[in-house]
Short mmCIF file of C-alpha atoms in Angstrom, two decimals:
data_model
loop_
_atom_site.label_atom_id
_atom_site.label_comp_id
_atom_site.label_asym_id
_atom_site.label_seq_id
_atom_site.Cartn_x
_atom_site.Cartn_y
_atom_site.Cartn_z
CA MET A 1 0.12 0.21 0.18
CA THR A 2 3.01 2.20 -0.17
CA GLY A 3 4.93 4.27 -3.14
CA ARG A 4 1.46 5.52 -5.06
CA GLY A 5 1.76 9.01 -6.19
CA LEU A 6 0.67 11.69 -8.87
CA LEU A 7 2.19 15.34 -9.79
CA VAL A 8 -0.39 17.93 -10.44
CA ALA A 9 1.38 20.53 -13.08
CA GLY A 10 -0.29 23.20 -14.67
CA THR A 11 -0.29 25.31 -17.97
CA THR A 12 0.64 28.34 -16.03
CA SER A 13 0.93 29.92 -12.81
CA ASP A 14 -2.17 30.25 -10.87
CA ALA A 15 -3.95 27.57 -13.03
CA GLY A 16 -5.44 26.00 -9.81
CA LYS A 17 -2.43 23.36 -8.86
CA SER A 18 -2.87 24.11 -5.35
CA VAL A 19 -6.35 24.05 -5.21
CA VAL A 20 -6.78 20.67 -6.90
CA THR A 21 -4.02 19.10 -4.80
CA ALA A 22 -6.10 20.21 -1.94
CA GLY A 23 -9.02 18.86 -3.11
CA ILE A 24 -7.36 15.20 -4.43
CA CYS A 25 -5.97 15.12 -0.85
CA ARG A 26 -9.33 15.56 0.60
CA TRP A 27 -11.54 13.49 -1.55
CA LEU A 28 -8.68 10.85 -0.85
CA VAL A 29 -8.46 10.81 2.93
CA ARG A 30 -12.44 10.92 2.81
CA GLN A 31 -11.98 7.18 0.98
CA GLY A 32 -9.72 6.22 4.08
CA VAL A 33 -6.46 6.72 2.08
CA LYS A 34 -3.45 7.44 4.15
CA VAL A 35 -2.20 10.67 1.88
CA ALA A 36 0.40 13.50 2.11
CA PRO A 37 0.76 16.55 0.12
CA PHE A 38 4.28 17.80 -1.41
CA LYS A 39 5.94 20.36 -3.36
CA ALA A 40 9.58 19.85 -4.15
CA GLN A 41 10.27 23.53 -4.61
CA ASN A 42 7.96 26.57 -3.87
CA MET A 43 8.48 30.09 -4.36
CA SER A 44 6.54 32.32 -1.98
CA LEU A 45 6.29 34.94 0.36
CA ASN A 46 3.43 33.35 2.18
CA SER A 47 5.26 30.71 4.57
CA PHE A 48 4.00 29.00 7.68
CA VAL A 49 5.85 27.47 11.04
CA THR A 50 5.43 23.58 11.71
CA ARG A 51 5.50 22.49 15.12
CA GLU A 52 8.78 21.14 14.89
CA GLY A 53 9.86 25.00 13.94
CA ALA A 54 10.26 24.50 10.11
CA GLU A 55 9.28 27.14 7.82
CA ILE A 56 7.15 25.88 4.49
CA GLY A 57 4.94 26.91 2.26
CA ARG A 58 1.22 27.99 3.41
CA ALA A 59 -0.26 26.36 0.41
CA GLN A 60 1.56 22.90 1.64
CA ALA A 61 0.37 23.52 5.31
CA MET A 62 -3.16 23.76 3.84
CA GLN A 63 -2.84 20.78 1.68
CA ALA A 64 -1.46 18.71 4.84
CA GLN A 65 -4.88 20.11 6.65
CA ALA A 66 -6.85 18.66 3.69
CA CYS A 67 -5.38 15.39 4.52
CA ARG A 68 -5.91 15.58 8.21
CA VAL A 69 -2.21 15.45 8.90
CA GLU A 70 0.35 17.58 10.73
CA PRO A 71 2.44 19.56 7.98
CA THR A 72 6.21 18.75 8.12
CA ALA A 73 9.19 20.22 6.43
CA LEU A 74 8.97 16.89 4.32
CA MET A 75 6.34 18.40 2.19
CA ASN A 76 8.03 21.26 0.91
CA PRO A 77 11.51 21.01 1.26
CA VAL A 78 12.70 23.71 -0.58
CA LEU A 79 11.45 27.47 -0.23
CA LEU A 80 12.33 30.24 -1.99
CA LYS A 81 11.56 33.59 -0.54
CA PRO A 82 12.12 36.58 -2.89
CA GLY A 83 13.65 39.77 -1.52
CA GLY A 84 13.76 41.57 -5.04
CA GLU A 85 14.00 40.93 -8.58
CA SER A 86 16.71 38.80 -8.69
CA SER A 87 17.48 37.44 -5.37
CA SER A 88 15.90 35.01 -2.99
CA GLN A 89 16.23 33.31 0.36
CA VAL A 90 16.58 29.80 -0.13
CA VAL A 91 14.90 27.77 2.94
CA LEU A 92 16.19 23.99 2.76
CA LEU A 93 14.17 21.66 5.19
CA GLY A 94 12.69 24.10 6.82
CA ARG A 95 15.99 26.37 7.63
CA PRO A 96 17.42 29.67 5.84
CA ILE A 97 20.94 28.56 4.11
CA GLY A 98 21.48 32.20 2.44
CA GLU A 99 20.39 34.45 -0.11
CA MET A 100 21.10 33.49 -3.76
CA SER A 101 20.68 35.12 -7.43
CA ALA A 102 18.10 33.50 -9.99
CA ARG A 103 21.12 32.69 -11.92
CA GLY A 104 23.16 31.30 -9.25
CA TYR A 105 20.39 29.11 -8.12
CA HIS A 106 19.49 27.92 -11.74
CA GLY A 107 22.90 27.54 -12.60
CA GLY A 108 23.95 24.54 -10.10
CA ARG A 109 22.46 24.99 -6.67
CA GLN A 110 19.09 23.85 -7.96
CA GLN A 111 20.01 20.63 -9.33
CA ALA A 112 22.15 20.04 -6.24
CA LEU A 113 19.37 19.98 -4.40
CA LEU A 114 17.46 17.21 -6.42
CA GLY A 115 19.16 14.29 -4.21
CA THR A 116 17.23 15.89 -1.09
CA VAL A 117 14.22 16.42 -2.62
CA LEU A 118 13.77 12.63 -3.67
CA ASP A 119 14.74 11.46 -0.17
CA CYS A 120 11.88 13.54 1.38
CA LEU A 121 9.68 12.27 -1.54
CA ALA A 122 10.67 8.50 -0.74
CA GLU A 123 10.44 8.64 2.39
CA LEU A 124 6.84 10.29 2.18
CA ARG A 125 5.90 7.70 -0.23
CA GLY A 126 7.16 4.79 2.34
CA THR A 127 5.04 6.47 5.17
CA TYR A 128 1.61 7.02 3.31
CA ASP A 129 -0.29 5.17 0.80
CA ALA A 130 -0.25 7.80 -1.58
CA VAL A 131 1.65 11.17 -1.95
CA ILE A 132 0.02 14.11 -4.25
CA CYS A 133 2.40 16.23 -5.39
CA GLU A 134 2.05 19.71 -6.75
CA GLY A 135 4.50 21.07 -9.58
CA ALA A 136 5.29 24.92 -10.27
CA GLY A 137 4.75 27.50 -12.84
CA SER A 138 4.81 25.12 -16.35
CA PRO A 139 6.32 21.95 -17.00
CA ALA A 140 7.04 23.34 -20.58
CA GLU A 141 9.66 26.21 -19.32
CA ILE A 142 12.23 24.72 -21.64
CA ASN A 143 14.69 27.32 -20.55
CA LEU A 144 14.81 25.96 -17.27
CA ARG A 145 13.94 22.02 -17.66
CA ARG A 146 17.84 21.60 -17.51
CA THR A 147 17.93 21.96 -13.35
CA ASP A 148 14.18 21.45 -12.94
CA ILE A 149 13.50 19.70 -9.44
CA VAL A 150 9.66 20.39 -9.05
CA ASN A 151 7.65 19.73 -12.50
CA MET A 152 9.33 16.89 -15.05
CA GLY A 153 12.34 16.69 -13.10
CA ILE A 154 10.74 15.08 -10.21
CA ALA A 155 8.06 13.27 -12.17
CA ARG A 156 11.08 11.25 -14.28
CA ASN A 157 13.30 10.94 -11.22
CA ALA A 158 10.09 9.18 -8.95
CA ARG A 159 8.24 8.04 -11.86
CA LEU A 160 5.12 9.88 -11.17
CA PRO A 161 1.97 10.45 -13.55
CA VAL A 162 1.31 14.15 -14.29
CA LEU A 163 -2.09 15.49 -14.61
CA VAL A 164 -2.03 18.56 -16.42
CA VAL A 165 -4.31 21.47 -15.11
CA GLY A 166 -5.80 24.35 -17.22
CA ASP A 167 -7.55 27.37 -16.31
CA ILE A 168 -10.29 27.75 -19.02
CA ASP A 169 -11.41 30.92 -17.69
CA ARG A 170 -8.35 32.83 -18.89
CA GLY A 171 -9.12 31.02 -22.31
CA GLY A 172 -6.85 29.38 -24.88
CA VAL A 173 -7.13 26.14 -22.75
CA PHE A 174 -6.81 23.61 -25.68
CA ALA A 175 -3.45 25.64 -27.02
CA SER A 176 -2.26 25.44 -23.70
CA PHE A 177 -2.84 21.72 -22.92
CA PHE A 178 -1.44 20.60 -26.49
CA GLY A 179 1.43 23.17 -26.57
CA THR A 180 2.60 21.96 -22.80
CA VAL A 181 2.96 18.46 -24.31
CA ALA A 182 4.20 19.16 -27.17
CA LEU A 183 7.16 21.15 -26.03
CA LEU A 184 8.50 18.18 -23.68
CA SER A 185 10.81 15.73 -24.46
CA PRO A 186 9.77 12.36 -25.31
CA GLN A 187 10.76 10.79 -22.00
CA ASP A 188 8.79 13.74 -20.27
CA GLN A 189 5.98 13.35 -22.47
CA GLU A 190 5.68 9.44 -21.38
CA CYS A 191 4.78 11.01 -17.77
CA VAL A 192 2.09 13.13 -18.77
CA ALA A 193 -1.33 11.03 -18.59
CA GLY A 194 -3.63 13.83 -19.38
CA PHE A 195 -5.79 16.75 -18.47
CA LEU A 196 -8.03 18.54 -15.95
CA VAL A 197 -9.89 21.45 -16.74
CA ASN A 198 -10.51 24.09 -14.03
CA LYS A 199 -12.84 27.09 -13.56
CA PHE A 200 -15.43 26.13 -16.28
CA ARG A 201 -18.58 28.01 -16.77
CA GLY A 202 -21.74 26.70 -18.45
CA ASP A 203 -22.52 23.87 -20.36
CA VAL A 204 -20.07 20.90 -20.10
CA SER A 205 -21.81 19.66 -23.09
CA LEU A 206 -20.37 22.50 -25.49
CA LEU A 207 -16.84 21.66 -24.18
CA GLU A 208 -17.30 17.61 -24.85
CA PRO A 209 -16.36 17.92 -28.57
CA GLY A 210 -13.23 19.95 -27.83
CA LEU A 211 -12.24 17.11 -25.21
CA ASP A 212 -12.99 14.55 -27.91
CA MET A 213 -10.22 16.53 -30.51
CA LEU A 214 -7.97 16.94 -28.07
CA HIS A 215 -7.84 13.42 -27.00
CA SER A 216 -7.18 12.27 -30.50
CA LEU A 217 -4.82 15.13 -31.17
CA THR A 218 -2.52 14.02 -28.11
CA GLY A 219 -3.82 10.46 -27.02
CA ARG A 220 -4.35 11.46 -23.43
CA ARG A 221 -7.78 11.92 -21.95
CA THR A 222 -9.53 14.46 -19.45
CA TYR A 223 -10.00 13.39 -16.27
CA GLY A 224 -12.65 15.80 -15.39
CA VAL A 225 -14.24 19.28 -15.52
CA LEU A 226 -14.16 21.38 -12.67
CA PRO A 227 -16.72 24.45 -12.37
CA PHE A 228 -16.02 28.11 -11.52
CA ARG A 229 -16.89 28.63 -7.97
CA HIS A 230 -16.14 31.76 -5.87
CA GLY A 231 -13.83 31.70 -2.83
CA LEU A 232 -12.12 28.00 -3.13
CA GLY A 233 -8.63 29.56 -3.16
CA ILE A 234 -6.47 28.24 -0.61
CA ASP A 235 -3.65 30.24 0.99
CA GLU A 236 -1.73 31.77 -1.84
CA GLU A 237 1.65 31.36 -3.19
CA ASP A 238 2.81 33.79 -5.85
CA GLY A 239 0.58 36.78 -4.83
CA LEU A 240 -2.89 38.57 -4.19
CA ARG A 241 -5.62 36.59 -6.22
CA VAL A 242 -7.43 40.21 -5.98
CA SER A 243 -6.82 43.43 -7.59
CA LEU A 244 -4.81 45.79 -5.73
CA ARG A 245 -8.12 47.54 -3.87
CA GLY A 246 -10.45 44.44 -4.63
CA SER A 247 -11.77 43.03 -1.65
CA VAL A 248 -9.80 39.73 -0.25
CA ARG A 249 -10.25 36.12 -1.59
CA GLU A 250 -13.54 37.12 -3.92
CA SER A 251 -15.20 36.79 -0.64
CA VAL A 252 -18.90 37.63 -0.12
CA VAL A 253 -18.94 39.87 3.00
CA ALA A 254 -22.25 38.76 5.12
CA PRO A 255 -24.71 41.19 6.69
CA PRO A 256 -23.27 42.86 10.02
CA VAL A 257 -24.77 41.35 13.22
CA GLY A 258 -24.87 44.84 14.31
CA GLU A 259 -25.96 48.41 12.71
CA ASP A 260 -22.55 48.92 11.27
CA VAL A 261 -19.83 47.32 8.99
CA LEU A 262 -16.33 47.52 9.92
CA ARG A 263 -14.04 48.53 6.95
CA VAL A 264 -10.39 47.35 7.05
CA ALA A 265 -7.45 48.75 4.77
CA VAL A 266 -4.63 46.86 4.28
CA CYS A 267 -1.42 48.97 3.06
CA ALA A 268 -0.05 46.83 -0.18
CA VAL A 269 3.62 47.27 0.92
CA PRO A 270 6.41 45.73 -1.73
CA LEU A 271 7.11 41.97 -0.97
CA MET A 272 4.21 41.63 1.32
CA SER A 273 4.29 38.33 3.14
CA ASN A 274 1.76 36.54 4.95
CA PHE A 275 -1.11 38.39 4.14
CA THR A 276 -3.46 35.69 4.73
CA ASP A 277 -2.98 37.44 8.29
CA VAL A 278 -6.24 39.02 7.29
CA ASP A 279 -8.51 36.57 5.79
CA ALA A 280 -9.73 35.96 9.26
CA LEU A 281 -10.97 39.30 9.64
CA ALA A 282 -12.38 38.92 6.10
CA ALA A 283 -14.45 35.94 7.20
CA GLU A 284 -16.26 37.92 10.15
CA PRO A 285 -19.89 38.74 8.81
CA GLY A 286 -19.82 42.63 8.38
CA VAL A 287 -15.88 42.82 7.92
CA VAL A 288 -14.99 44.47 4.62
CA VAL A 289 -11.18 44.34 4.18
CA ARG A 290 -9.63 46.12 0.99
CA PHE A 291 -5.63 46.12 -0.09
CA VAL A 292 -4.81 49.83 -0.57
CA ASP A 293 -1.80 51.87 -1.56
CA ARG A 294 -2.73 55.64 -1.40
CA PRO A 295 -3.28 57.65 1.84
CA GLU A 296 -6.68 58.90 0.79
CA GLU A 297 -8.04 55.15 0.93
CA LEU A 298 -7.26 55.12 4.62
CA ALA A 299 -9.49 58.17 5.44
CA ASP A 300 -12.73 55.88 5.94
CA ALA A 301 -10.86 52.80 7.48
CA ASP A 302 -12.02 51.81 10.80
CA LEU A 303 -8.79 49.91 11.07
CA VAL A 304 -5.40 50.05 9.10
CA VAL A 305 -3.23 46.98 8.98
CA VAL A 306 0.59 47.17 7.98
CA PRO A 307 1.20 43.55 7.06
CA GLY A 308 4.38 41.43 7.17
CA THR A 309 6.97 42.25 4.57
CA ARG A 310 10.12 40.43 3.27
CA GLY A 311 11.92 44.03 2.87
CA THR A 312 11.09 46.19 5.61
CA VAL A 313 13.11 49.14 5.03
CA ARG A 314 11.90 49.19 1.51
CA ALA A 315 8.29 49.11 2.81
CA LEU A 316 9.10 51.98 5.01
CA GLU A 317 10.56 54.17 2.36
CA TRP A 318 7.50 53.04 -0.18
CA LEU A 319 5.11 54.05 2.87
CA ARG A 320 6.92 57.40 2.99
CA GLU A 321 6.80 58.11 -0.85
CA ARG A 322 3.09 57.54 -1.07
CA GLY A 323 1.94 59.51 1.85
CA LEU A 324 0.89 56.67 3.68
CA ALA A 325 3.49 57.27 6.64
CA ALA A 326 1.94 60.72 7.34
CA ALA A 327 -1.21 59.14 7.14
CA LEU A 328 -0.62 56.50 9.65
CA ALA A 329 1.21 59.06 12.06
CA ARG A 330 -1.94 61.16 11.81
CA ARG A 331 -4.34 58.05 12.95
CA ALA A 332 -2.04 56.99 15.38
CA ALA A 333 -2.17 60.78 16.97
CA GLU A 334 -5.74 60.72 16.46
CA HIS A 335 -6.40 57.34 18.24
CA ARG A 336 -7.78 55.70 15.35
CA PRO A 337 -6.68 52.11 15.29
CA VAL A 338 -3.73 50.67 13.43
CA LEU A 339 -2.35 46.92 13.80
CA GLY A 340 1.07 46.37 12.59
CA ILE A 341 1.96 42.69 12.26
CA CYS A 342 5.62 41.46 11.88
CA GLY A 343 7.11 44.02 9.34
CA GLY A 344 4.67 45.95 10.07
CA PHE A 345 5.22 46.12 13.57
CA GLN A 346 8.66 47.18 12.71
CA ILE A 347 7.84 50.16 10.76
CA LEU A 348 5.94 51.32 13.65
CA GLY A 349 8.77 51.15 15.83
CA GLU A 350 11.47 54.08 16.18
CA HIS A 351 14.32 52.66 14.52
CA ILE A 352 15.72 49.57 12.66
CA GLU A 353 19.27 48.24 12.59
CA ASP A 354 19.42 46.51 9.40
CA ASP A 355 22.81 44.73 8.62
CA VAL A 356 20.90 41.64 7.01
CA GLU A 357 18.06 42.32 5.01
CA SER A 358 18.56 45.83 3.57
CA ARG A 359 22.25 46.17 4.70
CA ARG A 360 21.16 49.63 5.17
CA GLY A 361 22.14 50.00 8.81
CA ARG A 362 20.08 52.21 10.77
CA VAL A 363 16.78 53.45 9.53
CA ASP A 364 14.19 55.67 11.25
CA GLY A 365 11.05 53.98 11.74
CA LEU A 366 7.81 55.78 12.05
CA GLY A 367 8.02 56.43 15.63
CA ILE A 368 4.70 55.61 16.64
CA LEU A 369 5.70 52.67 19.15
CA PRO A 370 8.38 52.57 21.51
CA VAL A 371 10.26 49.66 19.62
CA ARG A 372 14.01 49.21 18.61
CA VAL A 373 14.65 46.80 15.97
CA ARG A 374 17.97 45.14 15.13
CA PHE A 375 18.03 42.72 12.84
CA ALA A 376 19.74 39.37 13.48
CA ARG A 377 21.42 37.06 11.32
CA GLU A 378 19.49 33.62 12.57
CA LYS A 379 15.78 33.90 12.04
CA THR A 380 13.23 33.38 14.39
CA LEU A 381 10.72 30.29 13.65
CA ALA A 382 8.14 29.55 16.41
CA ARG A 383 4.93 28.87 17.38
CA PRO A 384 3.81 30.95 20.38
CA VAL A 385 0.99 30.83 23.02
CA GLY A 386 -0.19 33.51 24.95
CA GLU A 387 -3.30 35.66 25.93
CA ALA A 388 -4.30 39.01 24.76
CA LEU A 389 -7.49 41.00 25.68
CA ARG A 390 -8.34 38.43 28.41
CA GLU A 391 -8.39 35.38 25.38
CA HIS A 392 -6.29 32.61 24.38
CA VAL A 393 -3.99 33.39 21.33
CA GLU A 394 -1.82 31.21 19.46
CA GLY A 395 0.19 32.23 16.35
CA TYR A 396 3.32 31.66 14.53
CA GLU A 397 6.67 33.79 14.17
CA ILE A 398 9.14 34.19 11.21
CA HIS A 399 11.45 37.21 11.35
CA HIS A 400 15.18 38.36 11.18
CA GLY A 401 13.87 41.47 13.70
CA VAL A 402 14.45 41.30 17.35
CA ALA A 403 12.47 44.19 18.99
CA ASP A 404 13.42 45.92 22.30
CA VAL A 405 10.30 47.15 23.46
CA THR A 406 10.67 49.96 25.76
CA GLY A 407 6.92 51.03 26.76
CA GLY A 408 3.63 50.91 25.98
CA GLU A 409 1.17 48.04 27.43
CA PRO A 410 2.36 44.35 26.60
CA PHE A 411 0.76 43.03 23.80
CA LEU A 412 1.43 39.44 22.01
CA ASP A 413 5.36 39.64 23.05
CA GLY A 414 5.05 43.26 21.14
CA CYS A 415 3.32 46.39 22.28
CA ARG A 416 0.08 48.74 22.62
CA VAL A 417 0.30 52.53 22.65
CA GLY A 418 -3.62 53.88 22.62
CA GLN A 419 -5.41 52.27 19.73
CA THR A 420 -1.81 51.56 17.85
CA TRP A 421 -1.18 47.45 18.22
CA GLY A 422 2.18 45.86 17.00
CA THR A 423 3.03 42.00 17.15
CA HIS A 424 5.72 39.84 15.53
CA TRP A 425 2.80 37.09 15.81
CA HIS A 426 1.23 36.01 12.27
CA GLY A 427 -1.93 34.00 12.43
CA SER A 428 -3.21 35.42 15.91
CA LEU A 429 -6.32 36.75 14.03
CA GLU A 430 -7.75 32.93 13.37
CA SER A 431 -8.13 32.41 17.43
CA ASP A 432 -11.66 32.87 17.32
CA GLY A 433 -12.21 34.83 20.89
CA PHE A 434 -9.28 36.96 20.46
CA ARG A 435 -10.67 38.40 17.03
CA ARG A 436 -13.74 39.14 18.53
CA ALA A 437 -12.17 40.83 21.34
CA PHE A 438 -10.10 42.80 19.12
CA LEU A 439 -12.60 43.54 16.76
CA ARG A 440 -15.22 44.97 19.82
CA GLU A 441 -12.19 47.24 20.51
CA VAL A 442 -11.70 48.51 17.38
CA ALA A 443 -15.09 49.29 16.60
CA ALA A 444 -15.51 50.99 19.98
CA ALA A 445 -12.47 53.21 19.05
CA ALA A 446 -13.91 53.93 15.63
CA GLY A 447 -17.45 54.80 16.85
CA ARG A 448 -19.04 51.74 14.81
CA ARG A 449 -22.01 50.05 16.00
CA PHE A 450 -20.64 46.79 14.81
CA VAL A 451 -21.19 43.63 16.75
CA PRO A 452 -18.96 40.50 15.85
CA ALA A 453 -20.88 37.62 15.11
CA PRO A 454 -20.45 35.35 17.87
CA GLY A 455 -20.77 31.74 16.10
CA THR A 456 -17.90 32.46 13.48
CA SER A 457 -14.98 29.72 13.50
CA PHE A 458 -12.29 30.55 11.35
CA ALA A 459 -10.99 26.67 11.60
CA ALA A 460 -14.36 25.46 10.87
CA LEU A 461 -14.79 27.89 7.81
CA ARG A 462 -11.44 26.60 6.54
CA GLU A 463 -12.61 22.56 6.96
CA GLU A 464 -15.86 23.73 5.04
CA GLN A 465 -13.58 24.98 2.08
CA LEU A 466 -11.47 21.88 2.08
CA ASP A 467 -14.66 19.81 2.14
CA ARG A 468 -15.82 22.16 -0.77
CA LEU A 469 -12.55 21.20 -2.70
CA GLY A 470 -13.05 17.53 -2.21
CA ASP A 471 -16.70 17.79 -3.17
CA LEU A 472 -15.26 19.13 -6.62
CA ILE A 473 -13.04 16.52 -7.46
CA GLU A 474 -15.70 13.66 -6.10
CA GLN A 475 -18.13 15.31 -8.41
CA HIS A 476 -16.65 16.38 -11.42
CA ALA A 477 -13.54 14.28 -12.09
CA ASP A 478 -13.65 10.63 -13.14
CA THR A 479 -12.53 9.31 -9.60
CA ASP A 480 -12.03 5.72 -10.73
CA ALA A 481 -9.87 6.59 -13.44
CA LEU A 482 -7.96 9.02 -11.21
CA TRP A 483 -6.99 6.46 -8.58
CA ARG A 484 -6.09 3.95 -11.27
CA LEU A 485 -3.53 6.97 -12.40
CA ILE A 486 -2.56 7.38 -8.59
CA GLU A 487 -1.97 3.35 -8.38
CA SER A 488 -0.55 2.23 -11.64
CA GLY A 489 1.05 5.33 -13.10
CA ALA A 490 0.78 6.83 -16.39
CA PRO A 491 -0.69 4.66 -19.13
CA GLN A 492 1.51 2.84 -21.19
CA GLY A 493 2.30 3.57 -25.33
CA LEU A 494 0.99 7.36 -25.01
CA PRO A 495 2.01 8.87 -28.14
CA PHE A 496 4.81 11.23 -28.70
CA ILE A 497 3.71 14.84 -30.38
CA PRO A 498 5.73 16.77 -32.07
CA PRO A 499 8.28 18.99 -32.16
CA GLY A 500 9.22 17.74 -28.48
CA ALA A 501 11.60 19.85 -26.66
CA PRO A 502 14.46 21.60 -28.45
CA ALA A 503 17.89 19.79 -28.13
#
């Protein structure tokens, strides 16, 4: 019962690989299969800390929840955290090992990690009945194939069948499916078993002739057509799924329990990390969350959130350039609520000593909170538990900055001054009692007749979302054929589609 597996690839980034992987995982676990997720290499600023203190992509943590297992570093052995246009921090087995340019990484370091990646996958396959792997970007990125360890590189070495997901809502899905296969080498093409259409709107019968033609052209079948559904994205990897000033997650805002809604503005700082911290706010009936980049957009906000960032000093300069820093200072002086999380907390302090991230030395912060920050070379990775506003709180920490708090009221290892709050803890708002208590404070300070819904459980909402993903697979995919693929691998004798990868 060991060694089964599947690689979910995509025609593009954001084709739905993470969602489909989570959906397959939840469907399998409901069938009594012991299953685990896996992504060899992830590029994301949206990360999570496991119980053993390892940093991995949040998407894999959510996929582990879909599997009803505890996430571990084995599930995402390589995490790349962009720090600019051409360099990233490399996190190996949950621990940072240094900064590297894209050229340096693809020039040799990536291939050297292949053995580690395959060892992690082999350990998972020896422990679980099935492992559902997620690719990255497109497997047809022919410029990167030589050093690939996340798409066809892992599929070939681990003998995994590949299911290619395409987002039909973008258009051109048939050309994308055909072109993806036709740009692979004959050996890589042997692994590609077929296709899965994602985000389809309308009458499936109108699509079926095209699927039949695709089958005749490629010799590969389509394993399902998933309908378009709002609000099904799990914790994202590559960026926001919404336009800059749109609502979080395409979420439908439920009517408020009280007389007023509560408006939350999130400063869309550069290299924003763990923006999912505000998802728990968006899940509250009557709370409207927007990402903003202009000072006038803070005027009607009842709460402003300055989120985490992988470039604290760069984000601080951005806030000043756009006039948002002055607007935040005015809010604080007027005792209007502001919440700084991780990098956002550091920005609100007196000064930052940074010889690690930006290497800019001492930089003045906004001076709103009595905090001095020094960047340490060792990264803090922790899962703290505590209490605030007389409520139990759990969170996780991912930061190089060490905060020296010299005043204010204690708040989640950070501090509070008036209606400005700062903490290094990500995920604290997922603690239901604390979130409701915090929102009551915000509403009172903002003069809003807003009442938090008494029964909102963020964990239950997340479980419902994962079940909906499992339902999509169960109801709209050929699950018998999908299981045969997981169990037995890609069908034999699949035809080669020219021209194949260039030499």
